[in-house]
Short mmCIF file of C-alpha atoms in Angstrom, two decimals:
data_model
loop_
_atom_site.label_atom_id
_atom_site.label_comp_id
_atom_site.label_asym_id
_atom_site.label_seq_id
_atom_site.Cartn_x
_atom_site.Cartn_y
_atom_site.Cartn_z
CA UNK A 1 -43.91 -0.96 -0.53
CA UNK A 2 -44.82 0.01 3.03
CA UNK A 3 -42.36 0.78 5.81
CA UNK A 4 -42.67 -2.65 7.42
CA UNK A 5 -41.87 -4.42 4.15
CA UNK A 6 -38.96 -2.07 3.50
CA UNK A 7 -37.57 -2.88 6.94
CA UNK A 8 -37.79 -6.60 6.22
CA UNK A 9 -36.12 -6.17 2.83
CA UNK A 10 -33.33 -4.05 4.25
CA UNK A 11 -32.58 -6.45 7.09
CA UNK A 12 -32.83 -9.32 4.60
CA UNK A 13 -30.01 -8.14 2.35
CA UNK A 14 -27.74 -11.02 1.38
CA UNK A 15 -25.18 -9.96 -1.24
CA UNK A 16 -25.09 -6.34 -0.07
CA UNK A 17 -25.44 -7.17 3.59
CA UNK A 18 -22.30 -5.23 4.45
CA UNK A 19 -24.32 -2.03 3.95
CA UNK A 20 -25.98 -2.62 7.32
CA UNK A 21 -22.72 -1.76 9.10
CA UNK A 22 -22.64 1.72 7.55
CA UNK A 23 -23.40 4.22 10.35
CA UNK A 24 -25.95 6.21 8.33
CA UNK A 25 -27.68 3.19 6.79
CA UNK A 26 -27.74 1.56 10.22
CA UNK A 27 -29.78 4.51 11.52
CA UNK A 28 -32.02 4.37 8.44
CA UNK A 29 -32.72 0.70 9.24
CA UNK A 30 -33.49 1.59 12.86
CA UNK A 31 -35.93 4.26 11.65
CA UNK A 32 -37.79 1.75 9.49
CA UNK A 33 -37.91 -0.77 12.30
CA UNK A 34 -39.35 1.80 14.72
CA UNK A 35 -42.39 2.62 12.57
CA UNK A 36 -44.57 0.19 14.51
CA UNK A 37 -43.26 1.28 17.92
CA UNK A 38 -45.16 4.53 18.26
CA UNK A 39 -44.67 8.21 17.63
CA UNK A 40 -41.82 8.82 20.08
CA UNK A 41 -39.71 5.95 18.82
CA UNK A 42 -40.17 6.82 15.14
CA UNK A 43 -39.54 10.53 15.60
CA UNK A 44 -36.39 9.82 17.62
CA UNK A 45 -34.99 7.33 15.14
CA UNK A 46 -35.88 9.56 12.15
CA UNK A 47 -34.11 12.50 13.78
CA UNK A 48 -31.04 10.34 14.49
CA UNK A 49 -30.92 9.20 10.86
CA UNK A 50 -31.26 12.74 9.55
CA UNK A 51 -28.59 14.05 11.91
CA UNK A 52 -26.16 11.37 10.71
CA UNK A 53 -27.03 12.01 7.04
CA UNK A 54 -26.85 15.79 7.30
CA UNK A 55 -23.46 15.46 8.97
CA UNK A 56 -22.13 13.99 5.70
CA UNK A 57 -23.57 16.88 3.71
CA UNK A 58 -24.87 14.40 1.17
CA UNK A 59 -28.11 13.77 -0.68
CA UNK A 60 -29.58 10.47 0.60
CA UNK A 61 -29.85 9.11 -2.93
CA UNK A 62 -26.16 9.76 -3.60
CA UNK A 63 -25.05 8.55 -0.18
CA UNK A 64 -26.79 5.20 -0.49
CA UNK A 65 -25.68 4.76 -4.11
CA UNK A 66 -22.03 5.38 -3.24
CA UNK A 67 -22.29 2.88 -0.39
CA UNK A 68 -23.71 0.33 -2.82
CA UNK A 69 -21.04 0.97 -5.45
CA UNK A 70 -18.20 0.66 -2.91
CA UNK A 71 -19.60 -2.41 -1.17
CA UNK A 72 -17.30 -5.42 -0.92
CA UNK A 73 -19.37 -8.47 -1.89
CA UNK A 74 -19.08 -11.80 -3.64
CA UNK A 75 -20.40 -10.52 -6.97
CA UNK A 76 -17.88 -7.71 -7.30
CA UNK A 77 -15.01 -9.86 -6.04
CA UNK A 78 -15.79 -12.57 -8.58
CA UNK A 79 -16.40 -10.13 -11.45
CA UNK A 80 -12.88 -10.60 -12.81
CA UNK A 81 -12.73 -14.37 -12.35
CA UNK A 82 -15.79 -15.87 -13.98
CA UNK A 83 -18.60 -14.38 -11.92
CA UNK A 84 -20.47 -15.29 -8.75
CA UNK A 85 -23.03 -18.13 -8.44
CA UNK A 86 -26.29 -17.52 -10.31
CA UNK A 87 -28.25 -17.30 -7.07
CA UNK A 88 -26.00 -14.50 -5.82
CA UNK A 89 -26.33 -12.56 -9.07
CA UNK A 90 -30.14 -12.89 -8.95
CA UNK A 91 -30.16 -11.71 -5.34
CA UNK A 92 -27.99 -8.72 -6.30
CA UNK A 93 -30.43 -7.72 -9.06
CA UNK A 94 -33.34 -7.81 -6.63
CA UNK A 95 -31.47 -5.94 -3.92
CA UNK A 96 -30.38 -3.16 -6.28
CA UNK A 97 -33.99 -2.58 -7.36
CA UNK A 98 -35.10 -2.38 -3.72
CA UNK A 99 -32.26 -0.07 -2.70
CA UNK A 100 -33.04 2.26 -5.60
CA UNK A 101 -36.56 2.61 -4.27
CA UNK A 102 -35.24 3.23 -0.75
CA UNK A 103 -32.61 5.70 -1.89
CA UNK A 104 -35.00 7.75 -4.02
CA UNK A 105 -37.67 7.94 -1.32
CA UNK A 106 -38.05 10.78 1.15
CA UNK A 107 -39.66 11.01 4.56
CA UNK A 108 -43.10 11.74 3.13
CA UNK A 109 -42.90 8.55 1.06
CA UNK A 110 -42.28 6.54 4.22
CA UNK A 111 -45.08 8.29 6.09
CA UNK A 112 -47.67 7.81 3.32
CA UNK A 113 -48.87 4.41 4.62
CA UNK A 114 -48.51 5.21 8.31
CA UNK A 115 -51.30 6.41 10.63
CA UNK A 116 -52.38 10.05 10.39
CA UNK A 117 -51.34 10.63 13.98
CA UNK A 118 -47.77 9.55 13.24
CA UNK A 119 -47.64 11.71 10.10
CA UNK A 120 -48.77 14.69 12.13
CA UNK A 121 -46.14 13.99 14.79
CA UNK A 122 -43.40 14.08 12.12
CA UNK A 123 -44.58 17.28 10.48
CA UNK A 124 -41.82 19.38 12.10
CA UNK A 125 -38.96 17.10 10.96
CA UNK A 126 -36.83 18.36 8.08
CA UNK A 127 -36.99 16.45 4.79
CA UNK A 128 -33.80 14.90 3.47
CA UNK A 129 -32.81 15.49 -0.14
CA UNK A 130 -33.44 12.84 -2.80
CA UNK A 131 -33.33 12.65 -6.59
CA UNK A 132 -33.84 10.19 -9.41
CA UNK A 133 -31.13 7.57 -9.94
CA UNK A 134 -30.65 4.25 -11.71
CA UNK A 135 -28.86 2.02 -9.23
CA UNK A 136 -28.64 -1.12 -11.44
CA UNK A 137 -27.13 0.86 -14.34
CA UNK A 138 -24.67 2.63 -12.04
CA UNK A 139 -23.63 -0.69 -10.50
CA UNK A 140 -23.14 -2.27 -13.92
CA UNK A 141 -20.91 0.65 -14.90
CA UNK A 142 -18.89 0.28 -11.69
CA UNK A 143 -18.34 -3.40 -12.42
CA UNK A 144 -16.93 -2.47 -15.81
CA UNK A 145 -14.55 0.01 -14.15
CA UNK A 146 -13.64 -2.10 -11.14
CA UNK A 147 -10.04 -2.40 -12.38
CA UNK A 148 -9.62 1.36 -11.90
CA UNK A 149 -12.04 2.26 -9.12
CA UNK A 150 -11.93 -0.90 -7.01
CA UNK A 151 -14.41 -1.94 -4.37
CA UNK A 152 -14.72 -1.89 -0.60
CA UNK A 153 -11.94 0.00 1.16
CA UNK A 154 -9.94 0.00 -2.09
CA UNK A 155 -12.60 2.26 -3.64
CA UNK A 156 -12.40 4.76 -0.77
CA UNK A 157 -8.62 4.81 -0.17
CA UNK A 158 -5.48 4.37 -2.25
CA UNK A 159 -2.77 4.13 0.43
CA UNK A 160 -2.57 1.36 3.03
CA UNK A 161 -0.35 0.09 5.81
CA UNK A 162 -0.07 -3.38 7.32
CA UNK A 163 -1.17 -4.18 10.86
CA UNK A 164 -1.06 -7.77 12.11
CA UNK A 165 -1.08 -9.10 8.56
CA UNK A 166 -4.14 -7.02 7.58
CA UNK A 167 -4.33 -4.00 5.30
CA UNK A 168 -5.41 -0.80 7.03
CA UNK A 169 -6.31 2.31 4.99
CA UNK A 170 -4.41 5.57 5.48
CA UNK A 171 -7.05 8.28 5.78
CA UNK A 172 -4.68 11.24 5.27
CA UNK A 173 -1.87 10.14 2.94
CA UNK A 174 1.03 12.37 1.93
CA UNK A 175 -0.42 14.59 -0.83
CA UNK A 176 2.91 14.79 -2.71
CA UNK A 177 2.52 15.27 -6.48
CA UNK A 178 5.02 14.64 -9.26
CA UNK A 179 4.68 18.23 -10.44
CA UNK A 180 6.00 19.37 -7.07
CA UNK A 181 9.27 17.44 -7.41
CA UNK A 182 11.72 19.41 -9.55
CA UNK A 183 14.91 17.75 -10.74
CA UNK A 184 15.51 14.01 -11.28
CA UNK A 185 12.93 13.87 -14.09
CA UNK A 186 14.99 11.27 -15.98
CA UNK A 187 15.27 9.05 -12.91
CA UNK A 188 11.56 9.29 -12.12
CA UNK A 189 10.65 8.61 -15.76
CA UNK A 190 12.00 5.06 -15.40
CA UNK A 191 9.86 4.38 -12.33
CA UNK A 192 6.82 5.94 -14.00
CA UNK A 193 7.27 3.82 -17.11
CA UNK A 194 7.52 0.68 -14.99
CA UNK A 195 4.36 1.69 -13.11
CA UNK A 196 2.48 2.26 -16.36
CA UNK A 197 3.51 -1.23 -17.49
CA UNK A 198 2.10 -2.65 -14.24
CA UNK A 199 -1.18 -0.80 -14.77
CA UNK A 200 -1.40 -2.00 -18.37
CA UNK A 201 -0.94 -5.63 -17.35
CA UNK A 202 2.46 -5.79 -19.02
CA UNK A 203 5.57 -7.31 -17.40
CA UNK A 204 6.68 -4.95 -14.62
CA UNK A 205 9.82 -5.14 -12.50
CA UNK A 206 10.42 -4.76 -8.81
CA UNK A 207 12.21 -1.42 -8.37
CA UNK A 208 15.06 -0.35 -6.10
CA UNK A 209 15.44 3.41 -5.72
CA UNK A 210 18.96 3.79 -4.40
CA UNK A 211 20.97 6.88 -3.60
CA UNK A 212 21.86 9.71 -1.28
CA UNK A 213 19.59 10.89 1.50
CA UNK A 214 17.07 13.62 0.72
CA UNK A 215 17.11 13.14 -3.05
CA UNK A 216 13.39 12.32 -3.30
CA UNK A 217 13.33 8.53 -3.49
CA UNK A 218 10.41 8.06 -1.09
CA UNK A 219 8.65 11.17 -2.40
CA UNK A 220 8.84 9.71 -5.90
CA UNK A 221 7.00 6.54 -4.86
CA UNK A 222 4.33 8.46 -2.91
CA UNK A 223 3.80 10.94 -5.74
CA UNK A 224 3.44 8.13 -8.27
CA UNK A 225 0.83 6.48 -6.04
CA UNK A 226 -1.14 9.74 -5.94
CA UNK A 227 -0.72 10.37 -9.66
CA UNK A 228 -2.04 6.97 -10.77
CA UNK A 229 -4.65 6.27 -8.09
CA UNK A 230 -7.37 7.04 -10.62
CA UNK A 231 -5.87 4.46 -12.98
CA UNK A 232 -6.23 1.66 -10.42
CA UNK A 233 -2.93 1.89 -8.52
CA UNK A 234 -2.87 1.28 -4.76
CA UNK A 235 0.14 1.70 -2.44
CA UNK A 236 0.82 -0.64 0.49
CA UNK A 237 3.55 0.66 2.82
CA UNK A 238 5.45 -2.16 4.49
CA UNK A 239 7.95 -1.88 7.33
CA UNK A 240 10.98 -4.11 7.23
CA UNK A 241 9.91 -6.07 10.32
CA UNK A 242 6.58 -6.85 8.60
CA UNK A 243 8.08 -8.54 5.55
CA UNK A 244 7.28 -12.01 6.83
CA UNK A 245 3.55 -11.08 6.80
CA UNK A 246 3.54 -9.94 3.18
CA UNK A 247 3.27 -13.30 1.33
CA UNK A 248 -0.17 -13.82 2.91
CA UNK A 249 -1.17 -10.27 1.97
CA UNK A 250 0.02 -10.81 -1.60
CA UNK A 251 -2.00 -13.99 -1.86
CA UNK A 252 -5.11 -12.13 -0.72
CA UNK A 253 -4.52 -9.41 -3.33
CA UNK A 254 -3.68 -11.74 -6.21
CA UNK A 255 -7.26 -11.86 -7.55
CA UNK A 256 -7.96 -8.16 -6.96
CA UNK A 257 -8.52 -6.32 -10.27
CA UNK A 258 -6.47 -3.34 -9.02
CA UNK A 259 -2.68 -3.03 -9.19
CA UNK A 260 -0.56 -2.77 -6.05
CA UNK A 261 2.87 -1.40 -5.19
CA UNK A 262 4.44 -2.77 -2.01
CA UNK A 263 6.49 0.16 -0.71
CA UNK A 264 9.46 -0.69 1.53
CA UNK A 265 11.17 2.49 2.67
CA UNK A 266 14.79 2.85 3.86
CA UNK A 267 15.65 -0.81 3.34
CA UNK A 268 18.83 -2.41 4.65
CA UNK A 269 19.78 -5.65 6.36
CA UNK A 270 22.45 -7.05 8.62
CA UNK A 271 24.05 -10.26 7.40
CA UNK A 272 22.11 -12.40 9.87
CA UNK A 273 18.76 -10.63 9.47
CA UNK A 274 15.75 -12.96 9.50
CA UNK A 275 13.83 -10.60 7.22
CA UNK A 276 16.38 -11.19 4.46
CA UNK A 277 14.74 -14.47 3.39
CA UNK A 278 11.27 -12.91 3.60
CA UNK A 279 12.22 -10.21 1.10
CA UNK A 280 13.69 -12.81 -1.27
CA UNK A 281 10.38 -14.65 -1.21
CA UNK A 282 8.49 -11.46 -2.02
CA UNK A 283 10.79 -10.54 -4.90
CA UNK A 284 11.01 -14.01 -6.42
CA UNK A 285 7.52 -15.25 -5.63
CA UNK A 286 6.48 -18.60 -4.22
CA UNK A 287 6.20 -21.84 -6.18
CA UNK A 288 3.12 -20.28 -7.77
CA UNK A 289 5.09 -17.32 -9.10
CA UNK A 290 4.80 -13.62 -8.36
CA UNK A 291 1.36 -12.12 -8.88
CA UNK A 292 0.98 -10.07 -12.06
CA UNK A 293 -0.78 -7.22 -10.24
CA UNK A 294 1.86 -6.59 -7.55
CA UNK A 295 5.32 -5.03 -7.67
CA UNK A 296 7.71 -4.14 -4.86
CA UNK A 297 9.28 -0.66 -4.76
CA UNK A 298 12.04 -0.22 -2.17
CA UNK A 299 14.23 2.74 -1.29
CA UNK A 300 17.66 2.49 0.26
CA UNK A 301 20.79 4.51 0.88
CA UNK A 302 22.81 1.32 0.37
CA UNK A 303 23.42 -0.13 -3.09
CA UNK A 304 23.88 -3.69 -1.82
CA UNK A 305 21.23 -3.54 0.93
CA UNK A 306 23.14 -5.93 3.22
CA UNK A 307 25.66 -4.47 5.66
CA UNK A 308 28.92 -6.36 5.32
CA UNK A 309 31.93 -5.94 7.64
CA UNK A 310 35.50 -6.95 7.07
CA UNK A 311 35.12 -9.30 10.02
CA UNK A 312 32.40 -11.11 8.05
CA UNK A 313 35.09 -12.21 5.59
CA UNK A 314 36.79 -14.19 8.32
CA UNK A 315 35.53 -17.13 10.30
CA UNK A 316 34.89 -20.81 9.74
CA UNK A 317 32.46 -20.68 6.80
CA UNK A 318 33.87 -23.21 4.35
CA UNK A 319 32.02 -21.65 1.44
CA UNK A 320 32.39 -18.02 2.50
CA UNK A 321 32.46 -16.85 -1.09
CA UNK A 322 29.05 -18.38 -1.76
CA UNK A 323 27.67 -16.76 1.38
CA UNK A 324 28.96 -13.33 0.39
CA UNK A 325 27.59 -13.76 -3.11
CA UNK A 326 24.13 -14.51 -1.72
CA UNK A 327 24.19 -11.43 0.48
CA UNK A 328 25.47 -9.12 -2.24
CA UNK A 329 23.08 -10.39 -4.89
CA UNK A 330 19.87 -9.35 -3.13
CA UNK A 331 19.77 -6.02 -4.94
CA UNK A 332 20.08 -7.89 -8.25
CA UNK A 333 16.66 -9.39 -7.59
CA UNK A 334 15.19 -5.97 -8.27
CA UNK A 335 14.73 -5.89 -12.03
CA UNK A 336 15.10 -2.11 -12.13
CA UNK A 337 17.55 -0.07 -10.06
CA UNK A 338 17.32 3.72 -10.28
CA UNK A 339 20.09 5.81 -8.76
CA UNK A 340 19.40 9.19 -7.12
CA UNK A 341 22.70 11.03 -6.55
CA UNK A 342 23.19 14.31 -4.71
CA UNK A 343 22.65 17.18 -7.14
CA UNK A 344 25.52 19.14 -8.58
CA UNK A 345 25.47 22.94 -8.41
CA UNK A 346 23.56 23.35 -11.67
CA UNK A 347 20.82 20.90 -10.74
CA UNK A 348 20.56 22.29 -7.21
CA UNK A 349 20.10 25.81 -8.56
CA UNK A 350 17.38 24.60 -10.93
CA UNK A 351 15.58 22.91 -8.01
CA UNK A 352 15.81 26.09 -5.94
CA UNK A 353 14.40 28.18 -8.77
CA UNK A 354 11.43 25.88 -9.39
CA UNK A 355 10.59 25.53 -5.71
CA UNK A 356 10.75 29.30 -5.29
CA UNK A 357 8.24 29.60 -8.13
CA UNK A 358 5.93 27.00 -6.56
CA UNK A 359 6.02 28.69 -3.15
CA UNK A 360 5.79 32.20 -4.52
CA UNK A 361 9.15 33.27 -3.05
CA UNK A 362 10.26 36.53 -4.66
CA UNK A 363 14.07 36.75 -4.69
CA UNK A 364 16.61 37.59 -7.42
CA UNK A 365 18.03 34.41 -8.89
CA UNK A 366 21.65 35.20 -8.05
CA UNK A 367 20.72 35.91 -4.44
CA UNK A 368 18.57 32.76 -4.30
CA UNK A 369 21.46 30.62 -5.55
CA UNK A 370 23.99 32.19 -3.19
CA UNK A 371 21.84 31.91 -0.08
CA UNK A 372 20.64 28.44 -1.01
CA UNK A 373 24.20 27.20 -1.45
CA UNK A 374 25.25 28.66 1.90
CA UNK A 375 22.24 27.02 3.55
CA UNK A 376 23.14 23.67 1.96
CA UNK A 377 26.70 23.89 3.28
CA UNK A 378 25.40 24.46 6.80
CA UNK A 379 22.87 21.62 6.39
CA UNK A 380 25.51 19.09 5.35
CA UNK A 381 25.24 19.16 1.57
CA UNK A 382 22.97 19.75 -1.39
CA UNK A 383 19.73 17.78 -1.80
CA UNK A 384 16.14 18.45 -2.86
CA UNK A 385 15.12 18.08 0.78
CA UNK A 386 17.55 20.81 1.85
CA UNK A 387 16.35 23.00 -1.03
CA UNK A 388 12.74 22.60 0.11
CA UNK A 389 13.67 23.41 3.71
CA UNK A 390 15.43 26.56 2.56
CA UNK A 391 12.50 27.71 0.42
CA UNK A 392 9.98 27.01 3.19
CA UNK A 393 12.06 29.12 5.60
CA UNK A 394 12.13 31.93 3.05
CA UNK A 395 8.38 31.65 2.56
CA UNK A 396 7.85 31.83 6.31
CA UNK A 397 10.01 34.93 6.62
CA UNK A 398 12.67 33.18 8.72
CA UNK A 399 16.14 34.72 8.26
CA UNK A 400 18.47 32.32 6.44
#
């Protein structure tokens, strides 16, 4: 296949057309298209492609294959729901064979059918790395594993936020790991078990992590997302004022083979909050029911979520009791509530000791406990957050 035909085939991608927006592949396409434009144009475009590829530090074969495997297209989206139309599947087969040839070919392969003068002009250009690869087999394997590895941006990222009703990947998520969170193992075990049920396709509950500030509620959710990303779990962080946008997001994710946790941090409402009804809809589902691949995990310092004043018990509401019952029952819509209470002295000391080990802080245990307790008193009380702050100060050599 000569360069002109390769250019036509690349620009004629149908199922995998999204590849053309990749910055490296875009420059590869420009290089192919420039072959008939003369020496200067081809050399310039080849150098631009190589500069972009070398900047990734990747072999061209691997780079193109990964782009293919992570591509969001009709065939991969429909893999879990009966498959794409026959014409699309046939086009995919043809495109994979072509892309394998492109990905395994080097500069000399492209130059082989070009004029001698052009080959001579490109003699000084470096040669990009290639190797043998079976693109169709690799793609078939990815389709089998799509429930764990995902596709599109879900293959490249595992934490997302919501902007204007659209999911946006977080490029540098909190790297918190479960092994870095000493204490509260029994509390976290409940959330982990619920998450494993979600991943296994078993009935999973919405979870409310309630308790005192600094006890690791949010860290637990983030660490679980990191721990099970390889098993197909994705985290979507939602702010309270975005709750009304979430039903549309949930509908878009309903057919995705991955599993999703909607993470609502520091949740609380006033009695007349418009977002109250939006959360109820998320927890209870629409008339179609809640999607099997989505669960909501919320953290709060308030057990009942809705702020209620004594003045709210007065007024002209004829059925005030019913109104209060509706407000107070929101937390009951979470099937699992896990309480994180401030640690007692024994638990706090155990947290200090483990964090000191993790950070490599060398201090006699009795001195560590005594100084840590004094620091906690000055900081307003014991908590894992305070313990971590104390250990980090010790590690940094700051007097405490």
